[in-house]
PDB file of C-alpha atoms in Angstrom:
ATOM      1  CA  ASP A  30     111.439 112.545 -63.708  1.00  0.00           C
ATOM      2  CA  GLN A  31     112.848 113.101 -67.159  1.00  0.00           C
ATOM      3  CA  GLN A  32     110.738 110.719 -69.440  1.00  0.00           C
ATOM      4  CA  VAL A  33     112.225 111.599 -72.630  1.00  0.00           C
ATOM      5  CA  LYS A  34     116.121 112.008 -72.571  1.00  0.00           C
ATOM      6  CA  GLN A  35     118.441 113.363 -75.115  1.00  0.00           C
ATOM      7  CA  ASN A  36     121.819 112.545 -73.623  1.00  0.00           C
ATOM      8  CA  SER A  37     123.970 114.429 -76.093  1.00  0.00           C
ATOM      9  CA  PRO A  38     123.590 118.156 -75.548  1.00  0.00           C
ATOM     10  CA  SER A  39     125.735 118.944 -78.739  1.00  0.00           C
ATOM     11  CA  LEU A  40     126.735 117.229 -81.955  1.00  0.00           C
ATOM     12  CA  SER A  41     129.079 118.474 -84.630  1.00  0.00           C
ATOM     13  CA  VAL A  42     129.089 117.009 -88.098  1.00  0.00           C
ATOM     14  CA  GLN A  43     130.595 117.888 -91.409  1.00  0.00           C
ATOM     15  CA  GLU A  44     128.707 119.123 -94.177  1.00  0.00           C
ATOM     16  CA  GLY A  45     127.633 116.098 -96.482  1.00  0.00           C
ATOM     17  CA  ARG A  46     127.977 113.639 -93.705  1.00  0.00           C
ATOM     18  CA  ILE A  47     125.120 111.764 -91.718  1.00  0.00           C
ATOM     19  CA  SER A  48     124.072 113.354 -88.603  1.00  0.00           C
ATOM     20  CA  ILE A  49     122.611 110.903 -86.131  1.00  0.00           C
ATOM     21  CA  LEU A  50     120.482 112.328 -83.089  1.00  0.00           C
ATOM     22  CA  ASN A  51     119.513 109.963 -80.324  1.00  0.00           C
ATOM     23  CA  CYS A  52     116.531 109.961 -77.922  1.00  0.00           C
ATOM     24  CA  ASP A  53     115.444 107.441 -75.150  1.00  0.00           C
ATOM     25  CA  TYR A  54     112.227 107.192 -73.277  1.00  0.00           C
ATOM     26  CA  THR A  55     111.045 105.509 -70.072  1.00  0.00           C
ATOM     27  CA  ASN A  56     107.384 105.700 -70.508  1.00  0.00           C
ATOM     28  CA  SER A  57     106.037 102.559 -72.034  1.00  0.00           C
ATOM     29  CA  MET A  58     102.712 104.102 -72.797  1.00  0.00           C
ATOM     30  CA  PHE A  59     104.217 106.562 -75.387  1.00  0.00           C
ATOM     31  CA  ASP A  60     103.121 105.674 -78.675  1.00  0.00           C
ATOM     32  CA  TYR A  61     103.827 108.556 -81.076  1.00  0.00           C
ATOM     33  CA  PHE A  62     107.052 110.207 -81.439  1.00  0.00           C
ATOM     34  CA  LEU A  63     108.090 113.582 -83.204  1.00  0.00           C
ATOM     35  CA  TRP A  64     111.132 115.492 -83.921  1.00  0.00           C
ATOM     36  CA  TYR A  65     111.230 119.345 -83.923  1.00  0.00           C
ATOM     37  CA  LYS A  66     113.943 121.691 -84.926  1.00  0.00           C
ATOM     38  CA  LYS A  67     114.357 125.028 -83.254  1.00  0.00           C
ATOM     39  CA  TYR A  68     116.231 128.066 -84.244  1.00  0.00           C
ATOM     40  CA  PRO A  69     117.089 130.702 -81.849  1.00  0.00           C
ATOM     41  CA  ALA A  70     114.110 133.076 -81.029  1.00  0.00           C
ATOM     42  CA  GLU A  71     111.659 130.987 -82.977  1.00  0.00           C
ATOM     43  CA  GLY A  72     109.291 128.155 -82.135  1.00  0.00           C
ATOM     44  CA  PRO A  73     109.874 124.532 -82.639  1.00  0.00           C
ATOM     45  CA  THR A  74     109.172 123.362 -86.302  1.00  0.00           C
ATOM     46  CA  PHE A  75     107.851 120.118 -86.985  1.00  0.00           C
ATOM     47  CA  LEU A  76     110.201 117.713 -89.071  1.00  0.00           C
ATOM     48  CA  ILE A  77     109.117 114.170 -88.911  1.00  0.00           C
ATOM     49  CA  SER A  78     106.992 111.721 -86.837  1.00  0.00           C
ATOM     50  CA  ILE A  79     106.582 108.042 -86.152  1.00  0.00           C
ATOM     51  CA  SER A  80     104.007 106.078 -84.711  1.00  0.00           C
ATOM     52  CA  SER A  81     104.628 102.943 -82.469  1.00  0.00           C
ATOM     53  CA  ILE A  82     103.255 100.590 -85.006  1.00  0.00           C
ATOM     54  CA  LYS A  83     106.246 101.329 -87.443  1.00  0.00           C
ATOM     55  CA  ASP A  84     109.973 101.108 -86.927  1.00  0.00           C
ATOM     56  CA  LYS A  85     111.065 103.478 -89.615  1.00  0.00           C
ATOM     57  CA  ASN A  86     109.772 106.704 -91.294  1.00  0.00           C
ATOM     58  CA  GLU A  87     111.477 108.633 -94.157  1.00  0.00           C
ATOM     59  CA  ASP A  88     110.921 112.095 -95.447  1.00  0.00           C
ATOM     60  CA  GLY A  89     113.478 113.335 -97.923  1.00  0.00           C
ATOM     61  CA  ARG A  90     116.823 113.593 -96.077  1.00  0.00           C
ATOM     62  CA  PHE A  91     115.357 112.817 -92.718  1.00  0.00           C
ATOM     63  CA  THR A  92     114.708 109.325 -91.428  1.00  0.00           C
ATOM     64  CA  VAL A  93     113.449 108.423 -87.956  1.00  0.00           C
ATOM     65  CA  PHE A  94     114.016 104.926 -86.649  1.00  0.00           C
ATOM     66  CA  LEU A  95     112.201 103.509 -83.615  1.00  0.00           C
ATOM     67  CA  ASN A  96     113.358 100.647 -81.312  1.00  0.00           C
ATOM     68  CA  LYS A  97     110.416  99.916 -78.959  1.00  0.00           C
ATOM     69  CA  SER A  98     112.145  97.101 -77.029  1.00  0.00           C
ATOM     70  CA  ALA A  99     115.115  99.463 -76.268  1.00  0.00           C
ATOM     71  CA  LYS A 100     112.724 102.463 -75.979  1.00  0.00           C
ATOM     72  CA  HIS A 101     115.089 104.376 -78.263  1.00  0.00           C
ATOM     73  CA  LEU A 102     114.543 106.487 -81.249  1.00  0.00           C
ATOM     74  CA  SER A 103     116.940 108.185 -83.650  1.00  0.00           C
ATOM     75  CA  LEU A 104     116.945 110.912 -86.274  1.00  0.00           C
ATOM     76  CA  HIS A 105     119.294 110.430 -89.256  1.00  0.00           C
ATOM     77  CA  ILE A 106     120.002 113.409 -91.550  1.00  0.00           C
ATOM     78  CA  VAL A 107     121.623 112.628 -94.850  1.00  0.00           C
ATOM     79  CA  PRO A 108     123.445 114.532 -96.194  1.00  0.00           C
ATOM     80  CA  SER A 109     123.769 117.126 -93.447  1.00  0.00           C
ATOM     81  CA  GLN A 110     123.692 120.651 -94.683  1.00  0.00           C
ATOM     82  CA  PRO A 111     124.749 123.876 -92.855  1.00  0.00           C
ATOM     83  CA  GLY A 112     121.074 124.946 -92.750  1.00  0.00           C
ATOM     84  CA  ASP A 113     120.464 122.112 -90.480  1.00  0.00           C
ATOM     85  CA  SER A 114     122.283 123.765 -87.625  1.00  0.00           C
ATOM     86  CA  ALA A 115     119.859 124.136 -84.957  1.00  0.00           C
ATOM     87  CA  VAL A 116     118.594 122.584 -81.710  1.00  0.00           C
ATOM     88  CA  TYR A 117     116.744 119.288 -82.194  1.00  0.00           C
ATOM     89  CA  PHE A 118     114.065 118.160 -79.961  1.00  0.00           C
ATOM     90  CA  CYS A 119     112.615 114.742 -79.470  1.00  0.00           C
ATOM     91  CA  ALA A 120     109.003 114.511 -78.184  1.00  0.00           C
ATOM     92  CA  ALA A 121     106.503 111.865 -77.340  1.00  0.00           C
ATOM     93  CA  SER A 122     102.792 111.470 -76.676  1.00  0.00           C
ATOM     94  CA  GLU A 123     100.830 108.949 -74.761  1.00  0.00           C
ATOM     95  CA  TYR A 124      97.885 107.240 -76.211  1.00  0.00           C
ATOM     96  CA  GLY A 125      94.666 108.664 -74.893  1.00  0.00           C
ATOM     97  CA  THR A 126      96.203 112.111 -73.938  1.00  0.00           C
ATOM     98  CA  ALA A 127      95.210 113.895 -76.904  1.00  0.00           C
ATOM     99  CA  SER A 128      98.850 114.681 -78.064  1.00  0.00           C
ATOM    100  CA  LYS A 129     100.212 116.447 -74.747  1.00  0.00           C
ATOM    101  CA  LEU A 130     103.879 116.335 -75.696  1.00  0.00           C
ATOM    102  CA  THR A 131     106.609 115.473 -73.459  1.00  0.00           C
ATOM    103  CA  PHE A 132     110.016 116.865 -74.788  1.00  0.00           C
ATOM    104  CA  GLY A 133     113.586 116.071 -74.366  1.00  0.00           C
ATOM    105  CA  THR A 134     116.038 118.678 -73.382  1.00  0.00           C
ATOM    106  CA  GLY A 135     117.382 118.950 -76.931  1.00  0.00           C
ATOM    107  CA  THR A 136     120.573 118.346 -78.919  1.00  0.00           C
ATOM    108  CA  ARG A 137     122.407 121.194 -80.602  1.00  0.00           C
ATOM    109  CA  LEU A 138     123.537 120.283 -84.104  1.00  0.00           C
ATOM    110  CA  GLN A 139     126.344 122.230 -85.752  1.00  0.00           C
ATOM    111  CA  VAL A 140     126.962 121.288 -89.429  1.00  0.00           C
ATOM    112  CA  THR A 141     130.453 122.600 -90.250  1.00  0.00           C
ATOM    113  CA  LEU A 142     131.908 123.248 -93.660  1.00  0.00           C
TER     114      LEU A 142
ATOM    115  CA  ASP B   3     101.039 133.469 -93.477  1.00  0.00           C
ATOM    116  CA  THR B   4      98.643 130.849 -92.215  1.00  0.00           C
ATOM    117  CA  GLY B   5     100.821 129.505 -89.270  1.00  0.00           C
ATOM    118  CA  VAL B   6     100.368 129.949 -85.531  1.00  0.00           C
ATOM    119  CA  SER B   7     100.928 133.541 -84.336  1.00  0.00           C
ATOM    120  CA  GLN B   8     101.660 134.963 -80.890  1.00  0.00           C
ATOM    121  CA  ASP B   9     101.583 138.380 -79.570  1.00  0.00           C
ATOM    122  CA  PRO B  10     103.526 140.028 -78.186  1.00  0.00           C
ATOM    123  CA  ARG B  11     107.005 138.435 -79.125  1.00  0.00           C
ATOM    124  CA  HIS B  12     108.623 140.028 -76.148  1.00  0.00           C
ATOM    125  CA  LYS B  13     107.388 141.202 -72.796  1.00  0.00           C
ATOM    126  CA  ILE B  14     109.344 142.748 -69.948  1.00  0.00           C
ATOM    127  CA  THR B  15     107.458 143.391 -66.785  1.00  0.00           C
ATOM    128  CA  LYS B  16     108.161 144.003 -63.264  1.00  0.00           C
ATOM    129  CA  ARG B  17     107.585 141.553 -60.481  1.00  0.00           C
ATOM    130  CA  GLY B  18     104.098 141.552 -59.314  1.00  0.00           C
ATOM    131  CA  GLN B  19     102.505 142.874 -62.522  1.00  0.00           C
ATOM    132  CA  ASN B  20      99.815 140.990 -64.501  1.00  0.00           C
ATOM    133  CA  VAL B  21     100.635 139.969 -68.075  1.00  0.00           C
ATOM    134  CA  THR B  22      98.559 138.658 -70.884  1.00  0.00           C
ATOM    135  CA  PHE B  23      99.686 136.784 -73.938  1.00  0.00           C
ATOM    136  CA  ARG B  24      97.582 135.887 -77.217  1.00  0.00           C
ATOM    137  CA  CYS B  25      97.754 132.938 -79.410  1.00  0.00           C
ATOM    138  CA  ASP B  26      96.049 132.598 -82.818  1.00  0.00           C
ATOM    139  CA  PRO B  27      96.097 129.070 -84.070  1.00  0.00           C
ATOM    140  CA  ILE B  28      96.131 127.778 -87.619  1.00  0.00           C
ATOM    141  CA  SER B  29      92.390 128.408 -88.490  1.00  0.00           C
ATOM    142  CA  GLU B  30      90.955 124.859 -89.028  1.00  0.00           C
ATOM    143  CA  HIS B  31      92.688 123.555 -85.943  1.00  0.00           C
ATOM    144  CA  ASN B  32      90.505 122.548 -83.104  1.00  0.00           C
ATOM    145  CA  ARG B  33      93.199 121.853 -80.498  1.00  0.00           C
ATOM    146  CA  LEU B  34      95.270 124.604 -78.937  1.00  0.00           C
ATOM    147  CA  TYR B  35      98.223 123.917 -76.420  1.00  0.00           C
ATOM    148  CA  TRP B  36     100.314 126.051 -74.244  1.00  0.00           C
ATOM    149  CA  TYR B  37     103.938 125.227 -73.408  1.00  0.00           C
ATOM    150  CA  ARG B  38     106.614 126.990 -71.307  1.00  0.00           C
ATOM    151  CA  GLN B  39     110.450 126.563 -72.171  1.00  0.00           C
ATOM    152  CA  THR B  40     113.238 127.606 -69.911  1.00  0.00           C
ATOM    153  CA  LEU B  41     116.855 127.902 -70.801  1.00  0.00           C
ATOM    154  CA  GLY B  42     118.513 124.458 -71.454  1.00  0.00           C
ATOM    155  CA  GLN B  43     115.120 122.783 -71.265  1.00  0.00           C
ATOM    156  CA  GLY B  44     112.622 121.244 -73.711  1.00  0.00           C
ATOM    157  CA  PRO B  45     109.064 122.815 -73.921  1.00  0.00           C
ATOM    158  CA  GLU B  46     106.916 121.705 -70.905  1.00  0.00           C
ATOM    159  CA  PHE B  47     103.147 121.337 -71.207  1.00  0.00           C
ATOM    160  CA  LEU B  48     101.026 123.731 -69.522  1.00  0.00           C
ATOM    161  CA  THR B  49      97.422 123.285 -70.722  1.00  0.00           C
ATOM    162  CA  TYR B  50      95.192 122.168 -73.699  1.00  0.00           C
ATOM    163  CA  PHE B  51      91.969 123.248 -75.230  1.00  0.00           C
ATOM    164  CA  GLN B  52      89.786 121.276 -77.583  1.00  0.00           C
ATOM    165  CA  ASN B  53      87.605 124.003 -79.130  1.00  0.00           C
ATOM    166  CA  GLU B  54      86.657 126.265 -76.242  1.00  0.00           C
ATOM    167  CA  ALA B  55      86.905 123.527 -73.462  1.00  0.00           C
ATOM    168  CA  GLN B  56      89.978 123.403 -71.437  1.00  0.00           C
ATOM    169  CA  LEU B  57      90.469 119.759 -71.049  1.00  0.00           C
ATOM    170  CA  GLU B  58      93.737 119.366 -69.136  1.00  0.00           C
ATOM    171  CA  LYS B  59      96.003 121.555 -66.913  1.00  0.00           C
ATOM    172  CA  SER B  60      99.646 120.684 -65.842  1.00  0.00           C
ATOM    173  CA  ARG B  61     100.516 120.957 -62.119  1.00  0.00           C
ATOM    174  CA  LEU B  62     102.965 123.439 -63.423  1.00  0.00           C
ATOM    175  CA  LEU B  63     100.074 125.855 -63.926  1.00  0.00           C
ATOM    176  CA  SER B  64      99.479 127.411 -60.636  1.00  0.00           C
ATOM    177  CA  ASP B  65      96.464 129.405 -59.702  1.00  0.00           C
ATOM    178  CA  ARG B  66      98.167 132.545 -60.916  1.00  0.00           C
ATOM    179  CA  PHE B  67      98.133 131.291 -64.289  1.00  0.00           C
ATOM    180  CA  SER B  68      94.752 131.244 -66.342  1.00  0.00           C
ATOM    181  CA  ALA B  69      94.065 130.327 -69.935  1.00  0.00           C
ATOM    182  CA  GLU B  70      90.951 130.879 -72.015  1.00  0.00           C
ATOM    183  CA  ARG B  71      89.670 130.158 -75.573  1.00  0.00           C
ATOM    184  CA  PRO B  72      86.425 131.769 -75.482  1.00  0.00           C
ATOM    185  CA  LYS B  73      85.022 131.022 -78.915  1.00  0.00           C
ATOM    186  CA  GLY B  74      87.343 128.053 -79.862  1.00  0.00           C
ATOM    187  CA  SER B  75      89.520 130.367 -81.942  1.00  0.00           C
ATOM    188  CA  PHE B  76      92.313 132.417 -80.295  1.00  0.00           C
ATOM    189  CA  SER B  77      93.498 131.819 -76.740  1.00  0.00           C
ATOM    190  CA  THR B  78      94.884 134.144 -74.050  1.00  0.00           C
ATOM    191  CA  LEU B  79      97.199 133.077 -71.166  1.00  0.00           C
ATOM    192  CA  GLU B  80      97.266 135.442 -68.281  1.00  0.00           C
ATOM    193  CA  ILE B  81      99.916 135.392 -65.428  1.00  0.00           C
ATOM    194  CA  GLN B  82      98.805 137.367 -62.399  1.00  0.00           C
ATOM    195  CA  ARG B  83     101.319 138.696 -59.743  1.00  0.00           C
ATOM    196  CA  THR B  84     104.236 137.669 -61.797  1.00  0.00           C
ATOM    197  CA  GLU B  85     107.540 136.294 -60.131  1.00  0.00           C
ATOM    198  CA  GLN B  86     110.832 136.087 -61.533  1.00  0.00           C
ATOM    199  CA  GLY B  87     110.526 132.334 -61.840  1.00  0.00           C
ATOM    200  CA  ASP B  88     107.868 132.959 -64.527  1.00  0.00           C
ATOM    201  CA  SER B  89     110.586 134.332 -66.919  1.00  0.00           C
ATOM    202  CA  ALA B  90     110.476 131.850 -69.850  1.00  0.00           C
ATOM    203  CA  MET B  91     109.539 131.564 -73.506  1.00  0.00           C
ATOM    204  CA  TYR B  92     105.734 130.868 -73.650  1.00  0.00           C
ATOM    205  CA  LEU B  93     104.831 128.615 -76.519  1.00  0.00           C
ATOM    206  CA  CYS B  94     101.484 128.037 -78.227  1.00  0.00           C
ATOM    207  CA  ALA B  95     100.805 125.244 -80.602  1.00  0.00           C
ATOM    208  CA  SER B  96      97.820 123.979 -82.463  1.00  0.00           C
ATOM    209  CA  SER B  97      96.689 120.879 -84.313  1.00  0.00           C
ATOM    210  CA  PHE B  98      93.669 119.173 -85.832  1.00  0.00           C
ATOM    211  CA  GLY B  99      92.786 116.173 -83.663  1.00  0.00           C
ATOM    212  CA  SER B 100      89.725 113.908 -83.742  1.00  0.00           C
ATOM    213  CA  SER B 101      87.592 113.108 -80.685  1.00  0.00           C
ATOM    214  CA  GLY B 102      88.660 109.979 -78.877  1.00  0.00           C
ATOM    215  CA  GLY B 103      91.963 111.089 -77.608  1.00  0.00           C
ATOM    216  CA  LEU B 104      94.076 109.381 -80.147  1.00  0.00           C
ATOM    217  CA  SER B 105      97.550 110.894 -80.003  1.00  0.00           C
ATOM    218  CA  THR B 106      98.491 111.011 -83.764  1.00  0.00           C
ATOM    219  CA  ASP B 107      97.881 114.682 -84.586  1.00  0.00           C
ATOM    220  CA  THR B 108     100.980 116.905 -85.314  1.00  0.00           C
ATOM    221  CA  GLN B 109     101.468 120.086 -83.276  1.00  0.00           C
ATOM    222  CA  TYR B 110     102.455 123.080 -85.001  1.00  0.00           C
ATOM    223  CA  PHE B 111     104.277 125.831 -82.990  1.00  0.00           C
ATOM    224  CA  GLY B 112     104.120 129.647 -83.065  1.00  0.00           C
ATOM    225  CA  PRO B 113     107.195 131.644 -82.433  1.00  0.00           C
ATOM    226  CA  GLY B 114     106.652 132.217 -78.894  1.00  0.00           C
ATOM    227  CA  THR B 115     106.368 135.012 -76.397  1.00  0.00           C
ATOM    228  CA  ARG B 116     109.545 135.726 -74.160  1.00  0.00           C
ATOM    229  CA  LEU B 117     108.736 136.876 -70.855  1.00  0.00           C
ATOM    230  CA  THR B 118     111.220 138.655 -68.715  1.00  0.00           C
ATOM    231  CA  VAL B 119     110.259 139.388 -65.033  1.00  0.00           C
ATOM    232  CA  LEU B 120     112.365 142.021 -63.377  1.00  0.00           C
TER     233      LEU B 120
END
């Protein structure tokens, strides 16, 4: 049972434009959400997180939006840069589980010149 | 570099052999996690330590797998009698978490150990 879903396996965006990566979850007990970026042959790198008490969190070019009623979150990258090309994973943790993360299957972002 | 480190980065072994991986977390982090990632999938939780205590194990962690964190610092993950299905990237992560199970600490990952079982 895939509790965290990233339905778009890949996304291509032009440099300077906005990248929007989406994530849906099914477990209503999830209360903390994170986005990680992963380059080949490296471990995931933390990007940004959001608690369920918020609906938006911003850090530089990265903004995460959370819609609890729809069980949906999205990551916006503005402006997109070629160095953003990587696989992006959405992850979630459930209250009381000491941050055991459940990951989606990832979205490969390619930022073209 | 004070990030999470893992050793070795790559391991090729024959089916039936035992392998051991090491993870050194960020020094002030009290929590340490092991995940496994296969091609096309996100990382899957295997086990978690708070200090030296192993507090949770996934059902993915068969009895051929054992993990330790003897002094609450580095951790080892051993796989006995490896099978081809064990081929994966094994990721370690660490975080600083307070007691009480609140799920708001951020995990920082190491580069992973890629295991290939022939």
